[in-house]
Short mmCIF file of C-alpha atoms in Angstrom, two decimals:
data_model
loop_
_atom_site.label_atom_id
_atom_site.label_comp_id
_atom_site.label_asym_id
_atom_site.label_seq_id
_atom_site.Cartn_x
_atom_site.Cartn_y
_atom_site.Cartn_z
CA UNK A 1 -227.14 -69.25 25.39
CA UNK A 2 -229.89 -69.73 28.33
CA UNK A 3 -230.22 -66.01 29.26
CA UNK A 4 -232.90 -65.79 31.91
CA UNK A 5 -234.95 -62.88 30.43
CA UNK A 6 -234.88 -63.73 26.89
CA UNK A 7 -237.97 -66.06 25.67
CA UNK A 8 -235.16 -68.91 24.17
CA UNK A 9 -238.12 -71.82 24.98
CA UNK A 10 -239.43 -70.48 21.80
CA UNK A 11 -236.65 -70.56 19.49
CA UNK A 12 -236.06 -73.48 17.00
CA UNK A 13 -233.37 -76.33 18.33
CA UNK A 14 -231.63 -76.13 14.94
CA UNK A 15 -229.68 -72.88 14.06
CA UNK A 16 -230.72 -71.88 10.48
CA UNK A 17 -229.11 -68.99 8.65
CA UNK A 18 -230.55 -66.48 5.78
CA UNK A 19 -228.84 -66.57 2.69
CA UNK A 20 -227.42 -63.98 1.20
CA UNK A 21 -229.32 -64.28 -1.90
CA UNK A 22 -232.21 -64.33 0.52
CA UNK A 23 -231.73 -61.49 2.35
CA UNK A 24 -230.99 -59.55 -0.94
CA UNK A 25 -234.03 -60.50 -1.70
CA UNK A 26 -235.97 -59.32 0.77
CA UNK A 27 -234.28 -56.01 0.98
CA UNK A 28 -234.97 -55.83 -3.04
CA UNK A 29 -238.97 -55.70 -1.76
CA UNK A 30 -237.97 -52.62 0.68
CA UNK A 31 -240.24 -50.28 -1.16
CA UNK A 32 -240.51 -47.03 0.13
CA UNK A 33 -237.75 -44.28 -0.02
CA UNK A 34 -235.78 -44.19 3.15
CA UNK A 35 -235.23 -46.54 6.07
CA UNK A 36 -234.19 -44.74 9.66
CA UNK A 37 -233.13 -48.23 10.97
CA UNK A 38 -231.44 -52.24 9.76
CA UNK A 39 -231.31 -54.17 12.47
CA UNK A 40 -229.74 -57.31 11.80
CA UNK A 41 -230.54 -59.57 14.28
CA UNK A 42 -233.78 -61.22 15.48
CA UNK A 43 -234.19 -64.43 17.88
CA UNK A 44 -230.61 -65.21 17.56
CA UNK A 45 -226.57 -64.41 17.88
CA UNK A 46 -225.62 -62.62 14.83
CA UNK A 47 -222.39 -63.28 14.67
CA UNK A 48 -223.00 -66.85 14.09
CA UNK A 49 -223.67 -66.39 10.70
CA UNK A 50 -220.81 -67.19 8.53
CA UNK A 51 -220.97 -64.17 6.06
CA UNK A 52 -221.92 -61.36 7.77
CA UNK A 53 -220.06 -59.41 5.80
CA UNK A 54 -221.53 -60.25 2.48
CA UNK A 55 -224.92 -59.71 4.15
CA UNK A 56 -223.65 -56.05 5.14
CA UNK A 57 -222.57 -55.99 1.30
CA UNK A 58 -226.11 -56.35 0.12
CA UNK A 59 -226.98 -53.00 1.65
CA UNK A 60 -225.89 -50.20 -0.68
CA UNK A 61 -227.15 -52.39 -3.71
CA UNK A 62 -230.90 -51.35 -2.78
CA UNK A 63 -232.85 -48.61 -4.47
CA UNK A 64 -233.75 -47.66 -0.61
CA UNK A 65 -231.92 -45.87 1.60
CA UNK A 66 -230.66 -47.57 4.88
CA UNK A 67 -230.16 -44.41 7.14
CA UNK A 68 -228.35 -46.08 10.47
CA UNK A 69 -227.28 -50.31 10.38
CA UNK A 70 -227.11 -52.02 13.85
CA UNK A 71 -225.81 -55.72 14.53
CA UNK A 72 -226.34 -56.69 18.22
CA UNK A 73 -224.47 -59.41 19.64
CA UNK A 74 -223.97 -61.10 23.07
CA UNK A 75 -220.34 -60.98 22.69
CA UNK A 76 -219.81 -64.91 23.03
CA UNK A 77 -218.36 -65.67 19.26
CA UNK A 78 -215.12 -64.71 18.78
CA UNK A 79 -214.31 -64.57 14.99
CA UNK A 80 -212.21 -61.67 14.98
CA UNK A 81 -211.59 -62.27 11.63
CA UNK A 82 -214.87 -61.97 10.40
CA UNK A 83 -215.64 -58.55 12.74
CA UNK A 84 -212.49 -57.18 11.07
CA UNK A 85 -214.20 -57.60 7.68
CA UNK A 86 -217.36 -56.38 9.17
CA UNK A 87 -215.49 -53.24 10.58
CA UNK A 88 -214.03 -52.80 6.47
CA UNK A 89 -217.53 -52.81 4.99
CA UNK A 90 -217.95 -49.39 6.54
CA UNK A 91 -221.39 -50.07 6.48
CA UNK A 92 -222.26 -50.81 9.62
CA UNK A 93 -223.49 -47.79 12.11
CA UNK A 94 -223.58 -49.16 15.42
CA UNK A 95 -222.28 -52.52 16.98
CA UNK A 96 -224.76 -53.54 20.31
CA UNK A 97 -223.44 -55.67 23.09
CA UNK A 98 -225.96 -57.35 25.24
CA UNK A 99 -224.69 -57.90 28.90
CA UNK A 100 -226.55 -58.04 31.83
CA UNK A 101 -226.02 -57.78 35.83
CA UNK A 102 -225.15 -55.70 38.25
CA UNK A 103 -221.40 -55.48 36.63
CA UNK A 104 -219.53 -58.05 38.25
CA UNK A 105 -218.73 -61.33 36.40
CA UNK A 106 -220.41 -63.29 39.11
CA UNK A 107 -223.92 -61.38 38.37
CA UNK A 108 -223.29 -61.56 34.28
CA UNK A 109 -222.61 -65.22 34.17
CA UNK A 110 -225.84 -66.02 36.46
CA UNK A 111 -228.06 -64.20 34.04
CA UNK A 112 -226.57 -65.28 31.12
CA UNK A 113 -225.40 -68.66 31.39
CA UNK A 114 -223.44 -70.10 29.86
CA UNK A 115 -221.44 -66.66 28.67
CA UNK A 116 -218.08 -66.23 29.92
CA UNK A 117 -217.36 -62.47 31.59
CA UNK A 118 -213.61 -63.17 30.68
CA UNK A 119 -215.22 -63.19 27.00
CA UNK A 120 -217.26 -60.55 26.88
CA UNK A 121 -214.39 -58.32 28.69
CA UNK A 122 -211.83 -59.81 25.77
CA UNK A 123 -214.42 -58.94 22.94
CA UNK A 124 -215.55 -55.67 24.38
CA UNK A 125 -211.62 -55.04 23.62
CA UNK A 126 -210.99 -56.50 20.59
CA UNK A 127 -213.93 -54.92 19.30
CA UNK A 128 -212.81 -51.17 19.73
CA UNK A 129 -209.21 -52.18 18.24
CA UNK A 130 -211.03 -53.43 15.13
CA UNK A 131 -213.52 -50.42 14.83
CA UNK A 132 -210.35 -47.53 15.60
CA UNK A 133 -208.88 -49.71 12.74
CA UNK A 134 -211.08 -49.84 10.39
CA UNK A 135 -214.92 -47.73 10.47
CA UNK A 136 -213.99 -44.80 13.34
CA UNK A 137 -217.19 -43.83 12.60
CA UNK A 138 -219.06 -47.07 14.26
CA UNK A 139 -220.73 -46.86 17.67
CA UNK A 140 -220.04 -49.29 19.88
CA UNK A 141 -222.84 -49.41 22.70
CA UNK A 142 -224.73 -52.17 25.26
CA UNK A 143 -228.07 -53.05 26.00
CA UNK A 144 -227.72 -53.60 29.63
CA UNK A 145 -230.43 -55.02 32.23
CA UNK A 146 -229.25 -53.41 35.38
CA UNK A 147 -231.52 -53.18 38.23
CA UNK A 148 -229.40 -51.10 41.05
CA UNK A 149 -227.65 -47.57 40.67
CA UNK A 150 -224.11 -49.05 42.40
CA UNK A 151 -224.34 -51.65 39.25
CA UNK A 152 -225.08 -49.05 36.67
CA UNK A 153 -221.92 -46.86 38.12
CA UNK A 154 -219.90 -50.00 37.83
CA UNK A 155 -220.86 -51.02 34.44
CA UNK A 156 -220.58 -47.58 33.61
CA UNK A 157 -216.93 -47.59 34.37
CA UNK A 158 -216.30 -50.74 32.86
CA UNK A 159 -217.93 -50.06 29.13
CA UNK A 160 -216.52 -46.51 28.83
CA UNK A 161 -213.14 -47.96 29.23
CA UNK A 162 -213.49 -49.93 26.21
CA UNK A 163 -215.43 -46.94 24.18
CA UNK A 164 -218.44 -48.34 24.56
CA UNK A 165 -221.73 -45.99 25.57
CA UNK A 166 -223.92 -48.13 27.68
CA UNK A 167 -227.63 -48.19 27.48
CA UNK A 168 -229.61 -49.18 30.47
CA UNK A 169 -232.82 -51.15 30.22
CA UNK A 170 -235.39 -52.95 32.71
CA UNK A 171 -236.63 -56.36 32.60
CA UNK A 172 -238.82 -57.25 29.60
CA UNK A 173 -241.79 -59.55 30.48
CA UNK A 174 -240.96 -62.30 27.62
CA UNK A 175 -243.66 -65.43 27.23
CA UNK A 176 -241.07 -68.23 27.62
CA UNK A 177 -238.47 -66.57 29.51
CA UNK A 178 -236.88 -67.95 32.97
CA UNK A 179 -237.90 -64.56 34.51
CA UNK A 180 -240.63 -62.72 34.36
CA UNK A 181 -241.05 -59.93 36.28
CA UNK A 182 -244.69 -58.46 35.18
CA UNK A 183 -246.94 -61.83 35.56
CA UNK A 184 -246.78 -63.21 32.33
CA UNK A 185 -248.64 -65.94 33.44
CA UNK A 186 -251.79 -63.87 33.75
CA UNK A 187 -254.62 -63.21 31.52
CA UNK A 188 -254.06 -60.14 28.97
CA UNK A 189 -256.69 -57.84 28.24
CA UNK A 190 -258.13 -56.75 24.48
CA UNK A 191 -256.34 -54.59 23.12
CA UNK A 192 -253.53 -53.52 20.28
CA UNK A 193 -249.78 -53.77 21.96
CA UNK A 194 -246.95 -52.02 21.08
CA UNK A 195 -245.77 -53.15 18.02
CA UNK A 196 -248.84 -53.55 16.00
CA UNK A 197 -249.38 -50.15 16.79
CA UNK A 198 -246.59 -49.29 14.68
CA UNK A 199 -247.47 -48.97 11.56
CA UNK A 200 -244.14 -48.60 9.75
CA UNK A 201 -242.11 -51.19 11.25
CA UNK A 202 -241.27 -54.81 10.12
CA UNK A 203 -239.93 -58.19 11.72
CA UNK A 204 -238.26 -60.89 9.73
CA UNK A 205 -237.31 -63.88 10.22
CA UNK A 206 -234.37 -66.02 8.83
CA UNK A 207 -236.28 -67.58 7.24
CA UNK A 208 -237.91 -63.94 4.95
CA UNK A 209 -241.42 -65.03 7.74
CA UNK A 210 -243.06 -61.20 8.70
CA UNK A 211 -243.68 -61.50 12.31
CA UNK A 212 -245.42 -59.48 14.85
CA UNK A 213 -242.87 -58.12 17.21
CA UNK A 214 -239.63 -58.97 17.94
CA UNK A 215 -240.19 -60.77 21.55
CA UNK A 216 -241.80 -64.39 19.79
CA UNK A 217 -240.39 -65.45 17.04
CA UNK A 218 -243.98 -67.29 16.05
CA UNK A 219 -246.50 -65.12 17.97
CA UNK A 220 -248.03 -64.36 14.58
CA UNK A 221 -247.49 -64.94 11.28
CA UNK A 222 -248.24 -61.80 8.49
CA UNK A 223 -246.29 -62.66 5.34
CA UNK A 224 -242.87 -62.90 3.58
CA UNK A 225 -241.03 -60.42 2.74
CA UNK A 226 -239.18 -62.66 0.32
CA UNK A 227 -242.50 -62.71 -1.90
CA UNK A 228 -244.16 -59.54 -1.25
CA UNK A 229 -243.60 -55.89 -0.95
CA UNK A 230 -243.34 -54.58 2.94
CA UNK A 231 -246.29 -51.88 1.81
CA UNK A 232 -248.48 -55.35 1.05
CA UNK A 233 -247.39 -56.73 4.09
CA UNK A 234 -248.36 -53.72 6.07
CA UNK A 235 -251.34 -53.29 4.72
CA UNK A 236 -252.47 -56.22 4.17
CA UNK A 237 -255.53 -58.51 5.73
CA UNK A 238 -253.42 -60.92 7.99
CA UNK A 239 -252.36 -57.61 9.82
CA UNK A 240 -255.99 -56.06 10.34
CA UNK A 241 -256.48 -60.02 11.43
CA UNK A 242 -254.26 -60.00 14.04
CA UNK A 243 -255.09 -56.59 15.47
CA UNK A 244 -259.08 -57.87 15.12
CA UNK A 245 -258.41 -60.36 17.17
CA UNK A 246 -255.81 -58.77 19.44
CA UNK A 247 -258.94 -56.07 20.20
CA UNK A 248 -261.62 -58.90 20.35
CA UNK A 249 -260.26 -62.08 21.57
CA UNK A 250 -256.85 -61.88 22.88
CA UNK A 251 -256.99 -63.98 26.09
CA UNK A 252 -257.83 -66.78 23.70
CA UNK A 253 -254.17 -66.21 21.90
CA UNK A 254 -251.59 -68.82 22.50
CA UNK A 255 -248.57 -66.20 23.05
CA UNK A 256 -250.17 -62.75 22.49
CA UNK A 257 -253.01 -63.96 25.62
CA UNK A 258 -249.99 -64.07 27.92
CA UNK A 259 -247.79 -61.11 26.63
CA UNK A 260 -248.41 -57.81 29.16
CA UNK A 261 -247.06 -55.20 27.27
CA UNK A 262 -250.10 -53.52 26.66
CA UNK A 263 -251.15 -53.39 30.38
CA UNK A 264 -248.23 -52.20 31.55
CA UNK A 265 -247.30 -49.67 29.50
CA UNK A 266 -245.73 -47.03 31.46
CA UNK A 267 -243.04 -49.82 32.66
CA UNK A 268 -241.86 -49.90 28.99
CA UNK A 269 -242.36 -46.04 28.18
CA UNK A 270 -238.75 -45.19 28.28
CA UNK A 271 -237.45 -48.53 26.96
CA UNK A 272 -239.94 -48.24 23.81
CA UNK A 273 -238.54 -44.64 22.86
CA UNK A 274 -235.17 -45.97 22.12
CA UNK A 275 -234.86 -47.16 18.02
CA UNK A 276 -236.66 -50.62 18.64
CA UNK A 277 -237.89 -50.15 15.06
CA UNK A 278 -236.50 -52.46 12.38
CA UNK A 279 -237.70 -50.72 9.25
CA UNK A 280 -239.29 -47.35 9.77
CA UNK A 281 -240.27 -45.13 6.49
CA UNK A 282 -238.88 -41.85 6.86
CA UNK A 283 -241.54 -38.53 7.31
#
């Protein structure tokens, strides 16, 4: 998909998907006690993979503890099949759809060309039937860009009639996206952003790569989880690199020297307080 706000100039042309064996793997270098949050999903559509469920498998095998398990989707894949074994696992605690506009299949299809509304609504419904079915227990809730009250009432109307919750969100200022709302094109100023801030949290790649946040998939490059331990990773000297030069030089950055999350913090306040966190060690 083309979505306007997501950066998808960035992504690789080729879709490549994590083994299974890999993504044991990396889970198998998890080492601290407790995790509040798996997210499985990062620069891509989930539900592409062919064996989500196996992957979902992997997760009670670890000596850690995976509190909450999320799989976001944009709701375009239909292998109902496949989400029916997902549902089985019981594993997973909350299924995300991403769907933007101002709820009206005109709006949704502009953003997020080229999705089909008549999809997402048929998903949205096979996707409760599956989770009544067969993990009651699942949450089923949106991310939703929505920039006018009427829209959010609409929406509103539309998602809890499927049992989904929907969760509102504004416009993320992505390096590479169609829109961009906050002047990405300018200048950033020194300075640590969000997510290296946060000590405890970790973004992976397909491919086991640690990146830096979860809005470029190459912004910066701190590891592999595959080969090394996430306490390594988060401790170790290509992290205090990054925030040197984040603090010292960051205008000079490629992606991080156009990013304005820093800058305009209070924008994101509200957005940042929801679980963006993929692996979080518990207090």
């Amino acid at each position: 998909m083309r979505c306007i706000g997501c950066a998808n100039s960035a992504l690789k042309p080729k879709i490549e998907f994590m083994p299974v064996q890999d993504f044991d793997a990396c889970l198998r270098n998890v080492d601290v006690p407790c995790v509040r949050l798996l997210r499985l999903y990062n620069f891509g559509e989930a539900l592409l993979h062919p064996d989500v469920p196996e992957i979902l498998r992997q997760i009670p095998k670890q000596r850690c503890c995976f509190r909450e398990v999320e799989l976001r989707t944009n709701a375009q894949a239909h292998d109902f099949s496949m989400l029916a074994e997902v549902f089985k696992t019981r594993i997973l605690g909350r299924l995300c759809v991403s769907c933007d506009g101002d709820g009206t299949a005109e709006d949704y299809e502009r953003l997020r060309p080229p999705g089909k509304w008549d999809r997402l609504m048929s998903f949205l419904a096979k996707a409760r039937e599956l989770r009544d079915a067969h993990s009651p227990k699942t949450k089923l809730t949106t991310s939703t860009i929505c920039e006018t009250e009427e829209g959010r009432r609409r929406w509103s109307g539309i998602l809890e009639s499927f049992g989904f919750e929907p969760v509102f969100i504004g416009w993320l200022s992505l390096v590479g996206s169609v829109k961009t709302p906050l002047g990405a094109s300018e200048l950033a100023a020194n300075g640590l952003c969000e997510y290296v801030q946060r000590k405890r949290t970790l973004y992976v790649d397909y491919d086991g790569t640690v990146v830096t946040c979860c809005w470029h998939p190459r912004a910066g490059v701190l590891g592999s989880l595959k080969q090394s331990r996430c306490s390594e990773i988060l401790r170790g000297e290509p992290q205090k690199d990054f925030a040197r030069r984040l603090m010292t030089s960051r205008g000079e950055m490629p992606v991080c020297g156009r990013c304005t999350v820093r800058r305009h913090r209070h924008r994101y306040e509200k957005l940042l307080a929801l679980p963006f966190r993929w692996l979080r060690q518990a207090d």
